[in-house]
Short mmCIF file of C-alpha atoms in Angstrom, two decimals:
data_model
loop_
_atom_site.label_atom_id
_atom_site.label_comp_id
_atom_site.label_asym_id
_atom_site.label_seq_id
_atom_site.Cartn_x
_atom_site.Cartn_y
_atom_site.Cartn_z
CA MET A 1 99.84 125.56 39.78
CA ASP A 2 100.00 124.29 35.75
CA THR A 3 103.26 125.19 34.32
CA THR A 4 101.95 125.02 30.65
CA LEU A 5 100.74 128.66 31.39
CA GLN A 6 103.02 130.77 29.17
CA ALA A 7 104.15 133.57 31.01
CA LYS A 8 103.85 137.10 29.08
CA PRO A 9 106.11 139.15 27.03
CA THR A 10 107.75 141.72 29.52
CA LYS A 11 107.26 145.30 27.74
CA ARG A 12 111.61 146.36 28.18
CA ARG A 13 111.83 146.85 24.88
CA TYR A 14 109.53 150.35 25.58
CA ILE A 15 111.97 151.58 28.11
CA THR A 16 114.32 150.99 25.45
CA LEU A 17 112.36 153.41 23.13
CA PHE A 18 111.81 156.21 25.39
CA MET A 19 115.34 156.30 26.06
CA ILE A 20 116.00 156.90 22.28
CA PHE A 21 113.47 159.29 22.38
CA ILE A 22 114.78 161.51 25.00
CA THR A 23 118.29 161.08 23.73
CA VAL A 24 116.86 162.46 20.04
CA VAL A 25 115.96 165.27 22.12
CA ILE A 26 118.66 166.86 23.23
CA CYS A 27 120.25 165.55 20.23
CA TYR A 28 118.06 168.71 18.11
CA VAL A 29 118.11 171.34 20.60
CA ASP A 30 121.82 171.09 20.39
CA ARG A 31 121.22 171.22 17.22
CA ALA A 32 118.45 174.49 17.70
CA ASN A 33 120.11 176.15 19.59
CA LEU A 34 122.33 178.42 17.77
CA ALA A 35 119.13 179.45 15.77
CA VAL A 36 118.08 180.72 19.32
CA ALA A 37 121.38 182.45 20.44
CA SER A 38 122.03 184.11 16.79
CA ALA A 39 121.02 187.15 16.95
CA HIS A 40 123.04 187.93 19.87
CA ILE A 41 126.07 185.64 18.55
CA GLN A 42 125.76 188.51 15.39
CA GLU A 43 125.69 191.43 17.75
CA GLU A 44 128.79 190.39 20.14
CA PHE A 45 131.13 189.55 16.98
CA GLY A 46 129.85 191.52 14.38
CA ILE A 47 129.13 188.43 12.67
CA SER A 48 127.34 189.09 9.17
CA LYS A 49 124.53 187.02 8.17
CA THR A 50 126.84 185.41 5.16
CA GLN A 51 129.06 184.04 7.72
CA MET A 52 126.35 183.16 10.24
CA GLY A 53 124.64 181.17 7.59
CA TYR A 54 128.35 179.54 7.42
CA ILE A 55 127.97 178.75 11.18
CA PHE A 56 124.79 176.88 10.29
CA SER A 57 125.92 174.81 8.03
CA ALA A 58 129.73 173.73 9.86
CA PHE A 59 127.56 171.08 11.84
CA ALA A 60 126.35 169.21 8.50
CA TRP A 61 129.86 169.64 7.11
CA THR A 62 131.77 166.64 9.72
CA TYR A 63 127.88 165.56 10.28
CA THR A 64 128.16 164.21 6.76
CA ALA A 65 131.37 163.15 5.97
CA CYS A 66 131.55 160.67 9.32
CA GLN A 67 128.48 158.88 8.39
CA ILE A 68 129.64 156.40 6.66
CA PRO A 69 133.04 155.61 9.45
CA GLY A 70 129.73 156.20 12.44
CA GLY A 71 128.66 153.32 10.87
CA TRP A 72 131.29 151.52 10.22
CA PHE A 73 132.15 151.80 14.04
CA LEU A 74 128.48 150.97 15.10
CA ASP A 75 128.37 148.11 13.19
CA ARG A 76 131.66 146.86 16.13
CA VAL A 77 131.19 147.74 18.68
CA GLY A 78 127.02 148.51 19.20
CA SER A 79 124.88 150.95 20.29
CA ARG A 80 125.58 150.42 23.98
CA VAL A 81 129.60 152.11 23.34
CA THR A 82 128.95 154.14 20.52
CA TYR A 83 126.12 156.06 22.37
CA PHE A 84 127.85 157.18 25.47
CA ILE A 85 130.72 157.78 23.02
CA ALA A 86 128.56 159.97 20.59
CA ILE A 87 126.62 161.98 23.38
CA LEU A 88 129.56 163.07 25.64
CA GLY A 89 130.81 164.27 22.42
CA TRP A 90 128.85 166.13 21.34
CA SER A 91 127.38 167.14 25.02
CA VAL A 92 131.11 168.83 25.91
CA ALA A 93 131.54 170.52 22.22
CA THR A 94 127.78 171.84 22.80
CA LEU A 95 128.94 173.05 26.42
CA PHE A 96 132.07 174.73 24.72
CA GLN A 97 129.65 177.39 22.79
CA GLY A 98 129.23 178.81 25.33
CA PHE A 99 132.81 180.27 25.95
CA ALA A 100 132.93 180.72 22.31
CA GLY A 101 135.33 183.45 20.93
CA GLY A 102 134.61 184.51 17.43
CA LEU A 103 133.57 182.98 14.33
CA ALA A 104 135.76 180.54 13.86
CA SER A 105 135.85 178.39 17.24
CA LEU A 106 132.16 178.66 16.53
CA ILE A 107 132.70 177.07 13.29
CA GLY A 108 135.28 174.92 14.64
CA LEU A 109 132.64 174.36 17.91
CA ARG A 110 129.66 173.02 15.23
CA ALA A 111 131.82 170.64 13.18
CA VAL A 112 132.85 168.95 16.61
CA THR A 113 129.22 168.71 17.00
CA GLY A 114 128.29 167.74 14.03
CA MET A 115 130.73 165.18 13.55
CA PHE A 116 129.90 163.00 17.14
CA GLU A 117 125.86 163.49 16.38
CA SER A 118 126.57 161.76 12.89
CA PRO A 119 125.83 158.06 14.44
CA ALA A 120 122.60 159.22 15.73
CA PHE A 121 120.44 157.99 13.97
CA PRO A 122 121.90 154.81 12.58
CA THR A 123 122.01 153.89 16.26
CA ASN A 124 118.38 154.66 16.64
CA ASN A 125 117.41 152.29 13.84
CA ARG A 126 119.75 149.60 14.62
CA MET A 127 117.84 150.07 18.58
CA VAL A 128 114.84 149.12 16.62
CA THR A 129 115.20 147.29 14.50
CA SER A 130 116.82 145.00 17.19
CA TRP A 131 113.77 145.70 19.88
CA PHE A 132 110.86 145.54 18.13
CA PRO A 133 109.15 143.60 15.66
CA GLU A 134 107.81 145.07 12.26
CA GLN A 135 103.80 145.84 13.59
CA GLU A 136 105.60 147.95 15.83
CA ARG A 137 108.37 149.09 14.26
CA ALA A 138 107.02 151.99 11.94
CA SER A 139 105.04 153.27 15.25
CA ALA A 140 108.31 153.06 17.27
CA VAL A 141 110.63 154.60 14.71
CA GLY A 142 107.36 157.09 14.63
CA PHE A 143 107.59 157.90 18.26
CA TYR A 144 111.25 158.44 18.38
CA THR A 145 111.38 160.68 15.52
CA SER A 146 108.45 162.62 17.19
CA GLY A 147 111.75 163.87 19.64
CA GLN A 148 113.10 166.20 17.60
CA PHE A 149 110.04 167.98 16.76
CA VAL A 150 109.80 167.89 20.96
CA GLY A 151 112.61 169.82 21.16
CA LEU A 152 112.48 172.32 18.63
CA ALA A 153 108.43 172.74 19.54
CA PHE A 154 108.39 173.18 23.38
CA LEU A 155 111.76 173.94 25.09
CA THR A 156 112.72 176.62 21.81
CA PRO A 157 110.57 178.98 24.24
CA LEU A 158 112.69 177.77 27.62
CA LEU A 159 116.48 178.99 25.36
CA ILE A 160 115.29 181.84 24.85
CA TRP A 161 114.38 182.58 28.26
CA ILE A 162 117.36 181.32 29.40
CA GLN A 163 119.09 183.73 27.03
CA GLU A 164 116.82 186.32 28.78
CA MET A 165 117.06 185.93 31.56
CA LEU A 166 120.83 184.66 32.03
CA SER A 167 122.55 185.16 28.49
CA TRP A 168 123.26 183.73 25.37
CA HIS A 169 125.90 181.39 26.29
CA TRP A 170 124.52 179.97 29.27
CA VAL A 171 121.98 178.23 26.17
CA PHE A 172 124.99 176.14 25.28
CA ILE A 173 126.44 175.46 28.95
CA ILE A 174 122.61 173.96 30.12
CA THR A 175 122.09 172.48 27.44
CA GLY A 176 125.24 170.81 26.97
CA GLY A 177 125.53 170.30 30.61
CA ILE A 178 122.20 168.25 31.08
CA GLY A 179 124.20 166.06 27.90
CA ILE A 180 127.00 165.05 29.50
CA ILE A 181 124.68 163.84 32.55
CA TRP A 182 121.85 161.88 30.17
CA SER A 183 125.83 160.19 28.60
CA VAL A 184 126.97 158.31 31.80
CA LEU A 185 122.81 157.42 32.71
CA TRP A 186 122.53 155.82 29.40
CA PHE A 187 125.86 153.99 29.52
CA CYS A 188 124.44 152.72 33.03
CA ILE A 189 120.94 151.73 32.02
CA TYR A 190 121.05 150.23 28.48
CA GLN A 191 122.00 146.99 27.27
CA SER A 192 121.22 144.76 24.31
CA PRO A 193 118.22 142.72 24.55
CA ARG A 194 119.72 139.68 25.19
CA LYS A 195 121.68 141.05 27.30
CA SER A 196 118.50 143.20 29.19
CA LYS A 197 117.64 142.22 33.03
CA GLY A 198 113.85 143.21 32.00
CA VAL A 199 113.66 141.92 29.59
CA ASN A 200 111.96 138.06 29.71
CA ALA A 201 112.31 135.04 26.88
CA GLU A 202 108.25 135.46 25.63
CA GLU A 203 109.19 139.32 24.87
CA LEU A 204 112.36 137.70 23.27
CA GLU A 205 110.38 135.19 21.15
CA HIS A 206 107.40 138.44 20.50
CA ILE A 207 110.53 140.27 18.31
CA ARG A 208 112.01 137.41 16.69
CA ALA A 209 108.59 136.12 15.26
CA GLY A 210 107.93 139.45 14.15
CA GLY A 211 111.22 140.02 12.03
CA GLY A 212 113.48 142.13 14.96
CA LEU A 213 116.96 140.65 15.35
CA VAL A 214 117.33 140.08 18.40
CA ASP A 215 120.82 139.65 18.16
CA GLY A 216 121.01 142.46 16.06
CA ASP A 217 122.53 145.10 18.10
CA THR A 218 125.81 142.94 19.29
CA PRO A 219 128.87 144.44 18.53
CA ALA A 220 131.15 141.66 16.58
CA GLY A 221 133.65 140.00 18.05
CA LYS A 222 137.22 140.85 16.69
CA LYS A 223 136.80 136.78 14.85
CA ASN A 224 133.85 138.22 13.03
CA ARG A 225 134.82 141.32 11.63
CA VAL A 226 135.03 140.77 8.26
CA PRO A 227 136.66 143.64 5.80
CA LEU A 228 134.33 145.41 4.11
CA THR A 229 134.06 143.79 0.38
CA ALA A 230 132.79 145.64 -3.00
CA ALA A 231 130.29 143.36 -2.92
CA ASP A 232 129.22 144.77 0.34
CA TRP A 233 128.92 148.51 -1.53
CA LYS A 234 127.40 147.06 -4.03
CA LEU A 235 124.42 145.59 -1.27
CA VAL A 236 124.52 149.23 0.30
CA PHE A 237 124.40 150.88 -3.47
CA ASN A 238 121.64 148.67 -4.47
CA ARG A 239 118.60 150.67 -6.62
CA LYS A 240 116.27 150.37 -3.97
CA LEU A 241 118.36 151.73 -1.26
CA VAL A 242 118.88 154.19 -3.80
CA GLY A 243 116.12 155.56 -4.03
CA VAL A 244 115.51 155.43 0.05
CA TYR A 245 118.10 158.23 0.34
CA LEU A 246 117.20 160.46 -2.35
CA GLY A 247 113.99 160.49 0.09
CA GLN A 248 115.65 160.97 3.10
CA PHE A 249 117.75 163.74 0.82
CA ALA A 250 113.95 164.87 -0.16
CA VAL A 251 112.85 165.32 3.61
CA ALA A 252 115.80 166.73 4.86
CA SER A 253 116.33 169.47 2.70
CA THR A 254 112.33 170.51 4.07
CA LEU A 255 114.13 170.13 7.80
CA TRP A 256 116.44 172.04 7.13
CA PHE A 257 114.90 174.73 5.67
CA PHE A 258 113.11 174.88 9.17
CA LEU A 259 115.26 174.30 11.06
CA THR A 260 118.04 177.71 10.01
CA TRP A 261 116.31 180.30 7.26
CA PHE A 262 112.38 179.76 8.38
CA PRO A 263 112.40 183.05 10.94
CA ASN A 264 114.62 185.31 8.85
CA TYR A 265 112.07 184.08 5.55
CA LEU A 266 109.25 185.36 7.91
CA THR A 267 110.57 188.57 8.98
CA GLN A 268 113.11 189.81 6.24
CA GLU A 269 110.34 188.68 3.17
CA LYS A 270 106.95 188.89 4.25
CA HIS A 271 108.12 192.00 6.60
CA ILE A 272 106.00 190.14 9.68
CA ALA A 273 106.59 191.53 13.03
CA ALA A 274 109.34 189.60 15.23
CA LEU A 275 106.55 188.53 17.87
CA THR A 276 104.23 186.80 15.57
CA ALA A 277 106.94 185.86 13.42
CA GLY A 278 108.28 184.43 16.89
CA PHE A 279 104.50 182.47 17.39
CA MET A 280 104.39 181.20 13.80
CA THR A 281 107.33 179.07 13.80
CA THR A 282 105.93 177.09 16.98
CA VAL A 283 103.41 176.06 14.42
CA PRO A 284 105.20 174.25 11.76
CA PHE A 285 106.94 172.53 14.50
CA LEU A 286 103.73 171.75 16.49
CA ALA A 287 102.59 170.03 13.39
CA ALA A 288 105.50 168.06 12.40
CA PHE A 289 105.84 167.01 16.08
CA PHE A 290 101.97 165.77 15.22
CA GLY A 291 102.94 164.49 11.47
CA VAL A 292 105.56 162.10 12.88
CA LEU A 293 103.28 160.72 15.23
CA LEU A 294 100.35 159.40 12.94
CA SER A 295 102.63 158.29 10.34
CA GLY A 296 103.64 155.16 12.52
CA LEU A 297 100.31 154.80 13.64
CA VAL A 298 99.36 154.54 9.73
CA ALA A 299 101.77 152.06 9.10
CA ASP A 300 101.17 149.95 11.72
CA LYS A 301 97.58 149.64 11.53
CA LEU A 302 98.06 149.17 7.69
CA VAL A 303 100.14 146.06 8.71
CA CYS A 304 97.68 144.75 11.18
CA ASN A 305 95.01 145.31 8.49
CA GLY A 306 96.64 143.50 5.91
CA LYS A 307 98.19 145.51 4.20
CA SER A 308 102.12 144.32 3.27
CA ILE A 309 105.23 146.47 4.48
CA GLY A 310 105.70 148.11 1.52
CA PHE A 311 102.66 149.56 1.06
CA ALA A 312 102.12 150.74 4.79
CA ARG A 313 105.69 152.95 5.09
CA LYS A 314 105.27 153.59 1.78
CA LEU A 315 102.03 155.36 1.61
CA PRO A 316 103.04 157.82 4.36
CA ILE A 317 106.05 159.00 2.99
CA ILE A 318 104.76 159.67 -0.50
CA SER A 319 102.06 161.43 0.61
CA GLY A 320 103.51 163.21 2.96
CA LEU A 321 106.43 164.68 0.41
CA LEU A 322 104.11 165.29 -1.70
CA LEU A 323 101.96 167.38 0.56
CA SER A 324 105.52 169.33 1.48
CA THR A 325 105.36 170.73 -1.28
CA CYS A 326 102.93 173.38 -1.07
CA ILE A 327 105.07 175.40 0.84
CA MET A 328 105.81 176.99 -2.48
CA GLY A 329 102.65 178.34 -2.12
CA ALA A 330 103.23 181.14 0.20
CA ASN A 331 105.03 182.90 -2.54
CA TYR A 332 101.05 184.19 -3.76
CA THR A 333 100.12 185.53 -0.36
CA ASN A 334 101.55 188.06 1.89
CA ASP A 335 98.57 186.67 4.61
CA PRO A 336 100.05 185.63 8.11
CA ILE A 337 97.59 183.51 8.69
CA TRP A 338 98.15 181.77 4.84
CA ILE A 339 101.60 181.71 5.31
CA MET A 340 101.31 180.07 8.74
CA ILE A 341 98.51 177.17 7.56
CA LEU A 342 100.96 176.64 3.82
CA MET A 343 104.29 176.27 6.05
CA ALA A 344 102.20 173.49 8.75
CA LEU A 345 100.78 172.23 6.21
CA ALA A 346 104.34 171.21 4.92
CA PHE A 347 106.02 170.47 7.48
CA PHE A 348 103.32 168.48 8.77
CA GLY A 349 104.07 166.39 5.42
CA ASN A 350 107.21 166.22 6.45
CA GLY A 351 106.39 164.96 9.92
CA PHE A 352 104.55 162.39 8.08
CA ALA A 353 107.10 161.28 6.09
CA SER A 354 109.65 161.24 8.83
CA ILE A 355 109.10 156.96 9.19
CA THR A 356 112.02 156.78 6.28
CA TRP A 357 113.70 154.65 8.75
CA SER A 358 112.07 151.98 8.94
CA LEU A 359 112.32 151.20 5.58
CA VAL A 360 116.47 150.99 7.12
CA SER A 361 115.28 148.57 8.79
CA SER A 362 113.57 146.71 6.23
CA LEU A 363 115.51 146.35 3.40
CA ALA A 364 119.35 147.16 4.30
CA PRO A 365 121.70 143.89 4.59
CA VAL A 366 121.23 142.79 8.32
CA ARG A 367 125.22 142.21 8.21
CA LEU A 368 125.82 145.88 6.88
CA ILE A 369 122.62 147.91 8.59
CA GLY A 370 124.78 150.27 10.70
CA LEU A 371 126.13 151.43 7.14
CA THR A 372 122.86 150.77 5.89
CA GLY A 373 121.56 154.15 7.90
CA GLY A 374 124.74 155.63 7.64
CA VAL A 375 124.95 156.09 3.97
CA PHE A 376 121.15 156.85 4.59
CA ASN A 377 121.96 159.51 7.04
CA LEU A 378 124.85 160.88 5.10
CA ALA A 379 122.40 161.32 2.21
CA GLY A 380 119.89 163.54 5.15
CA GLY A 381 123.22 165.39 6.01
CA LEU A 382 124.42 166.60 1.94
CA GLY A 383 120.67 168.41 3.22
CA GLY A 384 121.86 170.49 5.89
CA ILE A 385 124.34 171.22 4.09
CA THR A 386 122.98 172.51 0.71
CA VAL A 387 119.89 174.15 1.85
CA PRO A 388 121.35 176.69 4.08
CA LEU A 389 123.65 177.62 1.42
CA VAL A 390 121.37 177.21 -1.85
CA VAL A 391 118.55 179.14 0.34
CA GLY A 392 121.02 182.12 1.50
CA TYR A 393 122.51 182.89 -1.82
CA LEU A 394 119.54 182.64 -4.06
CA ALA A 395 118.23 185.06 -1.20
CA GLN A 396 120.33 187.57 -1.47
CA ASP A 397 120.39 187.83 -4.92
CA TYR A 398 116.37 186.92 -6.15
CA GLY A 399 115.01 186.42 -2.77
CA PHE A 400 113.27 183.76 -1.24
CA ALA A 401 110.53 183.08 -3.47
CA PRO A 402 113.04 180.56 -6.01
CA SER A 403 113.91 178.91 -2.06
CA LEU A 404 110.57 177.93 -1.92
CA ILE A 405 110.13 176.55 -5.21
CA TYR A 406 113.61 174.70 -4.92
CA ILE A 407 112.06 172.65 -1.87
CA SER A 408 109.03 171.81 -3.23
CA ALA A 409 111.41 169.96 -6.59
CA VAL A 410 113.32 168.35 -4.02
CA ALA A 411 110.35 167.41 -2.35
CA LEU A 412 108.91 165.89 -5.78
CA LEU A 413 111.73 164.49 -6.41
CA GLY A 414 111.63 162.44 -2.98
CA ALA A 415 108.16 161.47 -3.92
CA LEU A 416 109.58 159.93 -7.59
CA SER A 417 112.29 157.79 -5.83
CA TYR A 418 109.87 156.08 -3.61
CA ILE A 419 107.52 155.45 -6.62
CA PHE A 420 109.62 154.10 -9.57
CA LEU A 421 113.27 153.25 -7.56
CA VAL A 422 112.44 151.19 -3.52
CA GLY A 423 109.88 149.42 -5.41
CA GLU A 424 108.92 146.39 -3.97
CA VAL A 425 109.91 146.49 0.43
CA LYS A 426 112.37 142.62 1.06
CA ARG A 427 115.55 143.30 2.78
CA VAL A 428 118.29 143.42 0.28
CA GLY A 429 121.31 140.33 -0.01
CA ASP A 430 120.82 136.90 1.28
CA ILE A 431 120.16 136.61 4.59
#
């Protein structure tokens, strides 16, 4: 036998990617289940639309506030333990929402859900940075990010069916129960690259040679836990990373409009029948799903064709953010078809821009990937806080038209931040 033949790299990283995808689906179903049940909740507890807006926003309060602590915790204990605690915590809170007794308990439980979901995407970023080389990373980010739109587009009808067959309470009980089961499976299956039984030396070398940080998902031991310094914070708020943070705020702002106010916009502003509006809400989510898949493929194809990492990653993000500005066009038509087309284009652009995490993995200081991811996701969380409130207050006094102008302006700001602040894509700090 010729011992000089090198074994082929295993494909264990794709199992990890699929596990991340499932987790993202569960994560976003547990964010969107409230929108499905909101009308029944309002009716049962006598909750006004203004109060419902605060319930919607409560998730983002703690989600945003816990980004930096969540990133700090992730850097110290690693992805396996962080995700087990996070999934279990938000799933228990989701299940208890099915037993909520009114406004206060709903706000409290949504806040707890947001707190435990806060480390989710920094953890995803850490794992993909550890498991995938640069030339595969954008596609990996695009694939797991598409899970959020799968949960919204394909599982929302199932949640509606559960609600109609049983009650709104069971929407939360079932989704929370599934998450609890998944948290246990996650803890039993997931390991960092070097500890995984299904990965061979050739796959580890393939990842390492392509810029993957195969030791990047190893929890810091007590001897290696260096306190954060002013210099660390200066790196985390480097101009390049600030540009990425502003871009994420823009991406999240468009996303949260669709997560919260889009159905009300169709029925109240455009006076579209509820059944028609239900169909129309699905189309933009499907468009975003294909947008995020396409963005990763385009970015990695550009890298394979010799383009720089910066050009390949920034092109979909900038063009997607610019495309999102067409949401403002819905102000100039009442034709349901054109409204659906414009909203689908805007949300496709949002999906196309959603590979922003791939730049975090390429720019963040190695020792501070979790913290950088936390700040990045904090910027996105600010979009989740502001959009439900800004749109609500504008719509109350002036209708939805100014709200769409606001979202378009924020999307344009995000595109400009990538053009003028991010610049050349290279890792911040000495490594």
